[in-house]
Each structure stands twice: as C-alpha cells, then as structure tokens.
Tab-separated table of C-alpha atoms and ligand atoms in Angstrom:
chain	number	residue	atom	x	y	z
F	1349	UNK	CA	-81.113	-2.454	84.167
F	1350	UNK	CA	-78.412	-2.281	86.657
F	1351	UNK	CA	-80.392	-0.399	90.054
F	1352	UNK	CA	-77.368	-0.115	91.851
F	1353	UNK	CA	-75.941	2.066	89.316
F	1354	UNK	CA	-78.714	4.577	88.407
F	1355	UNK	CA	-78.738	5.096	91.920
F	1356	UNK	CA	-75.034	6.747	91.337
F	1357	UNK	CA	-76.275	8.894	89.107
F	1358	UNK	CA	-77.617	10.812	91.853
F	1359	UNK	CA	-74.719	12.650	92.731
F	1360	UNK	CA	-75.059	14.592	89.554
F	1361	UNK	CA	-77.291	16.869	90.392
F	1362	UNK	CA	-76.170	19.348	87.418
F	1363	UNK	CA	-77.801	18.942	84.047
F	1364	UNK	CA	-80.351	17.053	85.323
F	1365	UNK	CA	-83.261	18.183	87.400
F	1366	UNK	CA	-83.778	16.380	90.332
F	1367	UNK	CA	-87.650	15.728	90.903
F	1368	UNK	CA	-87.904	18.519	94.000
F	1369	UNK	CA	-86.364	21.053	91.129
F	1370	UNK	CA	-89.583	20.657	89.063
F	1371	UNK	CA	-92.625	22.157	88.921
F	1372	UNK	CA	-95.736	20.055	91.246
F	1373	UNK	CA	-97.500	19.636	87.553
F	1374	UNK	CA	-97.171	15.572	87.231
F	1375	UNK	CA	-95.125	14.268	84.800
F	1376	UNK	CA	-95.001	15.713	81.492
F	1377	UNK	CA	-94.395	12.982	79.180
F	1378	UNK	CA	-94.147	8.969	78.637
F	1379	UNK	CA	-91.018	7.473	76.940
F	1380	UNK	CA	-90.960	4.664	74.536
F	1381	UNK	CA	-93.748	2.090	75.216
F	1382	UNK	CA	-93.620	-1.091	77.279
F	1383	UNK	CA	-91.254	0.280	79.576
F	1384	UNK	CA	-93.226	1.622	82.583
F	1385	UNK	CA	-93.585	5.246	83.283
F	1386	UNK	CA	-90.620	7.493	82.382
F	1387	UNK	CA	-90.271	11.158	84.009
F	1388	UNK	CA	-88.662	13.285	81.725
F	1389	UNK	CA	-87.521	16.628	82.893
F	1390	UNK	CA	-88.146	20.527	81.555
F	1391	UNK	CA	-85.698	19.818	78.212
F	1392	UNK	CA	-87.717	16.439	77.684
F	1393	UNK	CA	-84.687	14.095	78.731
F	1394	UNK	CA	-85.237	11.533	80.650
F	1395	UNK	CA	-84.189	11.856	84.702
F	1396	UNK	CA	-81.191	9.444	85.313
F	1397	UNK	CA	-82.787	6.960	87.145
F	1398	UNK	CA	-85.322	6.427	84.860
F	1399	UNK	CA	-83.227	6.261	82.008
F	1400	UNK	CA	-82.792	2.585	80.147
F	1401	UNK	CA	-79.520	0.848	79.084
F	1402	UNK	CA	-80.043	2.131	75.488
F	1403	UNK	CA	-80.515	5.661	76.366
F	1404	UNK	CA	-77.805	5.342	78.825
F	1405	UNK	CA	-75.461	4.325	75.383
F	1406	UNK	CA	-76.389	6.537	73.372
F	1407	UNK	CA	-75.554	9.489	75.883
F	1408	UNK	CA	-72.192	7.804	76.147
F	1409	UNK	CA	-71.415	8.074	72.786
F	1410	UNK	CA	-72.777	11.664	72.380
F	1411	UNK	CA	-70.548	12.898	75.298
F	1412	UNK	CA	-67.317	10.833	73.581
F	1413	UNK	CA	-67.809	12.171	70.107
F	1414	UNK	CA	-68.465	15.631	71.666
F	1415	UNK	CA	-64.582	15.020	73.663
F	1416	UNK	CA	-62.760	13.998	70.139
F	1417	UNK	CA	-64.476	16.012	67.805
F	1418	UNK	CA	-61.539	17.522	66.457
F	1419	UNK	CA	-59.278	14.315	66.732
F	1420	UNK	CA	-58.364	12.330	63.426
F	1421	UNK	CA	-56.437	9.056	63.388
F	1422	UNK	CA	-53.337	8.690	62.270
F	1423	UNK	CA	-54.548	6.821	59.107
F	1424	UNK	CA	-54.315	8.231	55.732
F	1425	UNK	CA	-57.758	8.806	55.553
F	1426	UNK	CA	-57.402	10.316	58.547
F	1427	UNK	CA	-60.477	8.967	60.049
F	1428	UNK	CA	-62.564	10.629	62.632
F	1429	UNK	CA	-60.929	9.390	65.988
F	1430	UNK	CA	-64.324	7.912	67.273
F	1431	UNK	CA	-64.899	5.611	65.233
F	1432	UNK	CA	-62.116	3.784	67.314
F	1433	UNK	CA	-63.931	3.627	70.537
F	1434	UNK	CA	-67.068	2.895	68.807
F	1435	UNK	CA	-65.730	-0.096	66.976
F	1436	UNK	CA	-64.038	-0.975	70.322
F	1437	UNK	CA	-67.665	-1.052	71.980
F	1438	UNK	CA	-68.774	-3.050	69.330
F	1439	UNK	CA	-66.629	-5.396	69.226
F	1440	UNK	CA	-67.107	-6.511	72.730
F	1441	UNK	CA	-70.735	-6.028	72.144
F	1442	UNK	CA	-71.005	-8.303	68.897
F	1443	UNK	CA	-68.949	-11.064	71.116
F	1444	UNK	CA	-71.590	-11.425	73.658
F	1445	UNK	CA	-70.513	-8.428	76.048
F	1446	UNK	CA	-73.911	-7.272	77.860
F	1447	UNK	CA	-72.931	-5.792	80.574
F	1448	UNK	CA	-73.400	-1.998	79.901
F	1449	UNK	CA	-70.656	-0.246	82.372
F	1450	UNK	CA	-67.951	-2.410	79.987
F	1451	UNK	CA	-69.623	-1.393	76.860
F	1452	UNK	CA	-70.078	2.283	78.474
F	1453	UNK	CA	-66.080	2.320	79.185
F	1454	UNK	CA	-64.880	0.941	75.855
F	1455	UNK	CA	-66.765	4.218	73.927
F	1456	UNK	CA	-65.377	6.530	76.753
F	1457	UNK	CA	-61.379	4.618	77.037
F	1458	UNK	CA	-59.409	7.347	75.321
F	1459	UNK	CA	-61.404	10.382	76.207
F	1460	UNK	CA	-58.864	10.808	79.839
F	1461	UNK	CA	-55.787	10.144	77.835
F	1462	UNK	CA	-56.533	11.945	74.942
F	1463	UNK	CA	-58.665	14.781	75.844
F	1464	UNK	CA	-59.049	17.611	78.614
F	1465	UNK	CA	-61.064	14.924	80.000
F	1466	UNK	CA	-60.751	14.538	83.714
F	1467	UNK	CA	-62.125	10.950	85.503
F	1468	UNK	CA	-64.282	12.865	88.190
F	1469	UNK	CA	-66.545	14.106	84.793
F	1470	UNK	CA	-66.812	10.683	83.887
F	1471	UNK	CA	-67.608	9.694	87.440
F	1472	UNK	CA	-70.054	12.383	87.310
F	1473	UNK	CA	-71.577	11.727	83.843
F	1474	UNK	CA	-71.694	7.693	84.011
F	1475	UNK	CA	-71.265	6.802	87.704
F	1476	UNK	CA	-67.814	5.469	89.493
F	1477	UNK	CA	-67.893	1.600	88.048
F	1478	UNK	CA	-67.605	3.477	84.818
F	1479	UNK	CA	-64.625	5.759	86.023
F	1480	UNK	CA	-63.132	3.082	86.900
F	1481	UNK	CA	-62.655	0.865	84.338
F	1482	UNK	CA	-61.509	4.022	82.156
F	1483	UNK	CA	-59.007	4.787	84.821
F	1484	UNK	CA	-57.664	1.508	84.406
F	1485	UNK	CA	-57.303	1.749	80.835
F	1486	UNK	CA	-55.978	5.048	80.849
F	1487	UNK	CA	-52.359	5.292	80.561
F	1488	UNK	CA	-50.219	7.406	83.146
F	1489	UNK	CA	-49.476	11.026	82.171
F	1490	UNK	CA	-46.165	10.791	83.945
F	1491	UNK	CA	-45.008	7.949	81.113
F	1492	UNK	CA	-44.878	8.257	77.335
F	1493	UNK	CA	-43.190	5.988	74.647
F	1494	UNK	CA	-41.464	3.124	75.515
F	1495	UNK	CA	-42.172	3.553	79.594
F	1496	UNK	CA	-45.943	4.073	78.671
F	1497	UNK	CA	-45.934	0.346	77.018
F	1498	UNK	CA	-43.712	-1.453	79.059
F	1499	UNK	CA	-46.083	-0.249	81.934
F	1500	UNK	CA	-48.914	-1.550	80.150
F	1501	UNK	CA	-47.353	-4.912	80.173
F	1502	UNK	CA	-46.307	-4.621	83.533
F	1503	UNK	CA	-49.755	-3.873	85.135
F	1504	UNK	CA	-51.995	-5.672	82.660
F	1505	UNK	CA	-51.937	-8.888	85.215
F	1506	UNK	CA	-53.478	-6.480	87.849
F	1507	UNK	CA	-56.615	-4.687	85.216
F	1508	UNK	CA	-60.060	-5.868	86.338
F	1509	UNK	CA	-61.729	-8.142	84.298
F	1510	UNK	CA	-63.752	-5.576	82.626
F	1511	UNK	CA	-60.395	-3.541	82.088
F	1512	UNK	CA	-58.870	-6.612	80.667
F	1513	UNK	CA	-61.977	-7.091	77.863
F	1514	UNK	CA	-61.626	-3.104	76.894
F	1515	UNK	CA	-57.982	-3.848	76.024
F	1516	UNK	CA	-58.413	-6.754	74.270
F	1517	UNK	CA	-60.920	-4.686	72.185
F	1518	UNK	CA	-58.955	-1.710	71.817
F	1519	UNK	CA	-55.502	-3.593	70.532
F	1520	UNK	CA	-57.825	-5.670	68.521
F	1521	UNK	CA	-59.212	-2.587	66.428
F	1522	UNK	CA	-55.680	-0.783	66.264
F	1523	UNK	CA	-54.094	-3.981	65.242
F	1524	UNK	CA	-56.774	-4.267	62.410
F	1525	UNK	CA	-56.229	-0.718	61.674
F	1526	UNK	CA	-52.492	-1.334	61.209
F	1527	UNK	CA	-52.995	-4.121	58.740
F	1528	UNK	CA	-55.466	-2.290	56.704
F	1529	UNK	CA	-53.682	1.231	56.852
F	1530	UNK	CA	-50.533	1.285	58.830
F	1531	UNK	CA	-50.692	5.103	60.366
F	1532	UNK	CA	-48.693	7.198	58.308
F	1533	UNK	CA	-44.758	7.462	58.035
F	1534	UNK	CA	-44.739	3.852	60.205
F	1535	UNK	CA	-42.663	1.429	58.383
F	1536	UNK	CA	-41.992	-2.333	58.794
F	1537	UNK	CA	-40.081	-1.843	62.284
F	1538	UNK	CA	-42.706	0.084	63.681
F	1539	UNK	CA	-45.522	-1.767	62.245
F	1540	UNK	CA	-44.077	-5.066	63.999
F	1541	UNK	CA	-43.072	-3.689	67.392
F	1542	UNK	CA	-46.173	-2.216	67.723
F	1543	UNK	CA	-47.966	-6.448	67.168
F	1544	UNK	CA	-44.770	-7.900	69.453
F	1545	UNK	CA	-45.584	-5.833	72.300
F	1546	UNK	CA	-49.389	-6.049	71.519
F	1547	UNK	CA	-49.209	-9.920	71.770
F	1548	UNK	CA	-47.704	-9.309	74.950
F	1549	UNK	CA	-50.316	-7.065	76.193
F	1550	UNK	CA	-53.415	-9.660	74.994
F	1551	UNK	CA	-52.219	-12.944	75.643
F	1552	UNK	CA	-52.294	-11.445	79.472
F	1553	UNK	CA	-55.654	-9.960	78.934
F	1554	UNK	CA	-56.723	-12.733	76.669
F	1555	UNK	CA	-58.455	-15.345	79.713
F	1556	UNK	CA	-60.781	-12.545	80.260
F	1557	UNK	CA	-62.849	-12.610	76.705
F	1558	UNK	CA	-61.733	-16.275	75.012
F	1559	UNK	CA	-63.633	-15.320	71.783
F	1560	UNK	CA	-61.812	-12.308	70.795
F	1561	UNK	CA	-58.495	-13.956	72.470
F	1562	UNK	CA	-59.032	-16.410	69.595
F	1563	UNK	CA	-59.587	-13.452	67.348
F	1564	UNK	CA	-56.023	-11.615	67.965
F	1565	UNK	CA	-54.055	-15.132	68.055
F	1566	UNK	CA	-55.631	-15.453	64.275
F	1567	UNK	CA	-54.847	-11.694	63.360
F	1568	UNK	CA	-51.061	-12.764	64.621
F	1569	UNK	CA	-50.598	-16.110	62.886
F	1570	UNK	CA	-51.805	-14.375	59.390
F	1571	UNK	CA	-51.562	-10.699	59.368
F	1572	UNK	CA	-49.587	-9.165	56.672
F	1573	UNK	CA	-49.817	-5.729	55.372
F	1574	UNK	CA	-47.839	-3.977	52.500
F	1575	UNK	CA	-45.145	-1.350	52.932
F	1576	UNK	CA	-43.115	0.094	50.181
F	1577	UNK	CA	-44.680	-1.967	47.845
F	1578	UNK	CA	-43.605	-5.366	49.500
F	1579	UNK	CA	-45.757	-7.626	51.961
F	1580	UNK	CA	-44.816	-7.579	54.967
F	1581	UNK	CA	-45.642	-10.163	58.040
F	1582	UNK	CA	-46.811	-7.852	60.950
F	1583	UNK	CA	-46.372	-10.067	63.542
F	1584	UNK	CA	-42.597	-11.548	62.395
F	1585	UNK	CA	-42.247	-14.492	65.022
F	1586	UNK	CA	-45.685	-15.943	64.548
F	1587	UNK	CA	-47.027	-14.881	61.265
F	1588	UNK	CA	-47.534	-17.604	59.013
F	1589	UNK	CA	-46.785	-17.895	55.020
F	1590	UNK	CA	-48.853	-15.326	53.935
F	1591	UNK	CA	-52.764	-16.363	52.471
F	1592	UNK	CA	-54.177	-15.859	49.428
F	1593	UNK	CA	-57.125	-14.244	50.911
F	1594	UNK	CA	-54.786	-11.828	52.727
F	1595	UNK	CA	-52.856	-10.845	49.412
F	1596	UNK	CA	-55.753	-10.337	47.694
F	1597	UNK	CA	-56.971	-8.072	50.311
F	1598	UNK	CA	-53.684	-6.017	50.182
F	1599	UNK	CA	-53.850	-5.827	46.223
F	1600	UNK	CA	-57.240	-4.551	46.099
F	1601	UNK	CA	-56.407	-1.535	48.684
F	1602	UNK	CA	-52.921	-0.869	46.260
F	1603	UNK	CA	-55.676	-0.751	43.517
F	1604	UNK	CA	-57.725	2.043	44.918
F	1605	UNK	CA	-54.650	3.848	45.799
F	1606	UNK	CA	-52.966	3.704	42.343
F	1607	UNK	CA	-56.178	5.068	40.717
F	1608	UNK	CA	-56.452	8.023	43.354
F	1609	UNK	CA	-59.422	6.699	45.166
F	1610	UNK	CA	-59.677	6.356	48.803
F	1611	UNK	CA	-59.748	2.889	50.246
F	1612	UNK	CA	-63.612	2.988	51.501
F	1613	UNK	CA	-65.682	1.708	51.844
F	1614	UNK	CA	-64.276	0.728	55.159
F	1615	UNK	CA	-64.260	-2.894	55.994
F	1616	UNK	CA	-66.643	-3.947	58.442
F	1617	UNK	CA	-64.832	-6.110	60.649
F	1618	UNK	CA	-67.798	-7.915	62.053
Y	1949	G4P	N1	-53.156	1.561	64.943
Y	1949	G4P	C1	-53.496	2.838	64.953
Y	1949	G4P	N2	-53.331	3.528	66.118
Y	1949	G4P	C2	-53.698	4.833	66.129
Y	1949	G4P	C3	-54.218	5.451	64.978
Y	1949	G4P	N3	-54.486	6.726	65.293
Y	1949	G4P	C4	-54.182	6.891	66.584
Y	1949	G4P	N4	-53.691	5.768	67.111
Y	1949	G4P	C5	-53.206	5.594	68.500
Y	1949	G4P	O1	-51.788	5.595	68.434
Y	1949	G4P	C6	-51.253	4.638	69.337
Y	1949	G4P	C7	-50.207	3.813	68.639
Y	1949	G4P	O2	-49.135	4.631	68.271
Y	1949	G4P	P1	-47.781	4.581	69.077
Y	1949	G4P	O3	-46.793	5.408	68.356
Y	1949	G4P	O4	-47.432	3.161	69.368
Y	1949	G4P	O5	-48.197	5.245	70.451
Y	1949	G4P	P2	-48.026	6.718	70.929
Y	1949	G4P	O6	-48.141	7.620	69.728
Y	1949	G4P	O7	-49.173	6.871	71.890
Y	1949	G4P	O8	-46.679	6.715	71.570
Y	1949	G4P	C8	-52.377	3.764	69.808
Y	1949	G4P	O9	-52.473	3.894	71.189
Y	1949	G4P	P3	-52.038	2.716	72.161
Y	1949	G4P	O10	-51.280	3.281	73.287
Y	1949	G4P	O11	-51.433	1.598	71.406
Y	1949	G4P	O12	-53.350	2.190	72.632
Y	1949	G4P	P4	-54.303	2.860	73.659
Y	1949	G4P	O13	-54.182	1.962	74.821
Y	1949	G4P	O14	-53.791	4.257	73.958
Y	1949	G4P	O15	-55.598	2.896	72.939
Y	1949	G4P	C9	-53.622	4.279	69.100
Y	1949	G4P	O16	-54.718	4.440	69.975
Y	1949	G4P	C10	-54.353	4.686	63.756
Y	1949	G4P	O17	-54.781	5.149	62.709
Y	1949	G4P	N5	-53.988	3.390	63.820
C-alpha cells in the first residue's frame, strides 16, 4: 500500500473517527486475516489509514455509483451510467494497471463533470493525487460541444501520465459502446466524428499505455457498426474492408432486435 497516501486521508476527519474520538476500550475488531492488525471504528469500518488497496476500491466504487445513480447512458438499453467508469477501471486494470490512485480515478472520471460533484469531495474522500487526475480528466464547465473537444485535443499533450491512461480507457469503452450500440438518434456522421476526433485524442495519449494504444488502433482499422440497416465503417479514413467476424457480430445484434429481445447479454470486452 501506498503510505504516503493514507497519510492524506487524514484531513478527513468527517465520517471517520479519528483514534482520540474513540472510546480508551482497545480495538474492537480484526479485519481479514494475514494483514496485521486493523482498527475499525464505532460503525465497524475500517480507519483510513488502516484501510488496504481493496477496501480502498471498493469504497470508490460505492461513492461513484452512489453520484450516478440516477444516470443512464445514452444506449438503447439505456444502461446504468456506471458501468462506464467501471469498465474504464477495468480495463486499465486487466492491462497491467496496479497502481491504485489511476484505477481509483478511472471509477471516479465523470462524477465532476457529470454530477453535483465538486473536486474538494473527492480530495476529501480519496486524497489530492486522486483529485487530481479527475481534474485533469474533467472537462471545463465554461466549454461544451465542439469547444469542449477541440480543448481536449488541445491539452491532451499536457495530461499527466496517469490522466493520459484514464483517457485512453475511457474513449476505448465509449468507442466500443458506439460500435455495439451507437447512442440513440446518432447516425453515420455522428458516429464517425465522434472516432476522427477520438483518434486524435488517443494517438496523443496512446505512448502512455502501449497495450491498449494497440487496442484502439485495432478498433479503428476494423470497426464497423450498422445504421439504417447498412454497415457502416466508423472510423472512415482508416477502417479497413469490413471482417467477417465483425459482420457476423452486427447480424447477430439485428437478430435480437428483430425478434424484440434486448441485445444482452452484454459483451464482455475482456
Ligand atoms: N459512446 C457513448 N457515449 C455515451 C453514452 N452515454 C453517455 N455518453 C457520453 O456522451 C459523450 C459522447 O457524446 P457527445 O455528443 O460527443 O458529447 P456531449 O453529449 O458531451 O457533447 C461521451 O463523453 P465524452 O466527452 O466523449 O467523453 P468523456 O471524456 O466525457 O468521458 C460519453 O461519456 C453511450 O451510450 N455511448
């Protein structure tokens, strides 16, 4: 575990009790085995700095799925809205991410841009190397549309590593997402202006995580997905003739969809 940072956790001071807040009895309890002593406090959580990389996760993900509870995605299915930073986490997880802040910031990316969210709660929550990689991948208020994306061209160059890997991950899963389910009403134009100025974004982020660089080029080069009934390239400048495997992919989704049935189960991407 990463000292330095439980150590930030100490500013907190609000949820959990700090050890003068607690009653002289010793320690109530011992946590998991194999893992030294763990204090946990009057609720039976664990104090901060005693808590492990897992638990320090899993508390991550509560407070994200807590922030979009009520958000959907803009799939048909309308999917829950965290299953996007989850899969984003995973992704760089299953790709031999182990450093926790990155995996931390992945689960909590949208939760400033897309909920009442504020950084300082983050900083508070999961310390500031956390805050700050979701800063950095948060985009500013003051821009929407087409000023929102060229400025995440424009300062991609200047992201952190870390910041860098989360976007990689992020476009990844939406660009999957697209070619599975484009979100609903997009049509061809959309569909392939959203992969050009992706490209742009994650061949600038791409040095930072090679293996999931190599992942995106192949999404670009065969990536197809079916609008209106035809097949359609998503990325048009580099997409190659489209696969079999990819055709056969699109066909069986049309198949669900013609007999009323919803697309699931979900792919599992990894
Ligand atoms: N592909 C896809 N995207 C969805 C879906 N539901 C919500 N989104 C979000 O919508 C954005 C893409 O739609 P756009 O029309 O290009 O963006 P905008 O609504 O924010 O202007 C993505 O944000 P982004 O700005 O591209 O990325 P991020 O950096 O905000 O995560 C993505 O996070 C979905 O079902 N599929």
């Amino acid at each position: 575990m990463d000292l330095s940072e439980t150590t930030e956790h100490h500013g907190d001071g609000s949820r959990t009790p700090r050890p003068g807040n607690l009653t002289p009895s010793p320690p109530r309890s011992r946590a998991g085995s194999g893992n030294g002593k763990r204090t946990l406090d009057e609720k039976g959580r664990l104090w901060k700095e005693d808590e492990g990389e897992v638990a320090r996760l899993m508390r991550t993900v509560d407070f994200a799925a807590r922030k979009h509870t009520c958000q959907r995605r803009k799939d048909l299915d309308q999917t829950p809205y965290i299953n996007h930073p989850i899969a984003v986490s995973n992704f760089l997880s299953s790709t031999g991410i182990t450093d926790v802040r990155v995996l931390q910031a992945a689960i909590l990316h949208d939760t400033v841009e897309d909920t009442p969210t504020t950084i300082e709660e983050i900083a508070e929550h999961f310390g500031p190397d956390v805050a700050r990689i979701v800063q950095e991948c948060t985009d500013n208020p003051n821009l929407s549309g087409q000023g929102a994306k060229a400025e995440q061209v424009r300062s991609a160059p200047h992201k952190s590593k870390e910041a860098q890997q989360v976007k990689l991950a992020d476009k990844l899963h939406n660009l999957e997402s697209i070619r599975r389910a484009p979100p609903v009403g997009w049509g061809v134009r959309r569909v392939q202006a959203y992969f050009i100025w992706a490209k742009q974004v994650t061949d600038i982020c791409g040095p930072s995580h090679p293996a999931l660089a190599k992942r995106l080029q192949r999404l670009y080069e065969t990536a197809y997905t079916e609008i209106d009934g035809k097949y359609i390239p998503c990325h048009p400048e580099v997409c190659g003739p489209l696969l079999e495997e990819e055709k056969s992919r699109i066909d069986k989704r049309l198949h669900h969809l013609k007999k009323g049935e919803k697309p699931c189960p979900m792919p599992i991407f990894f």
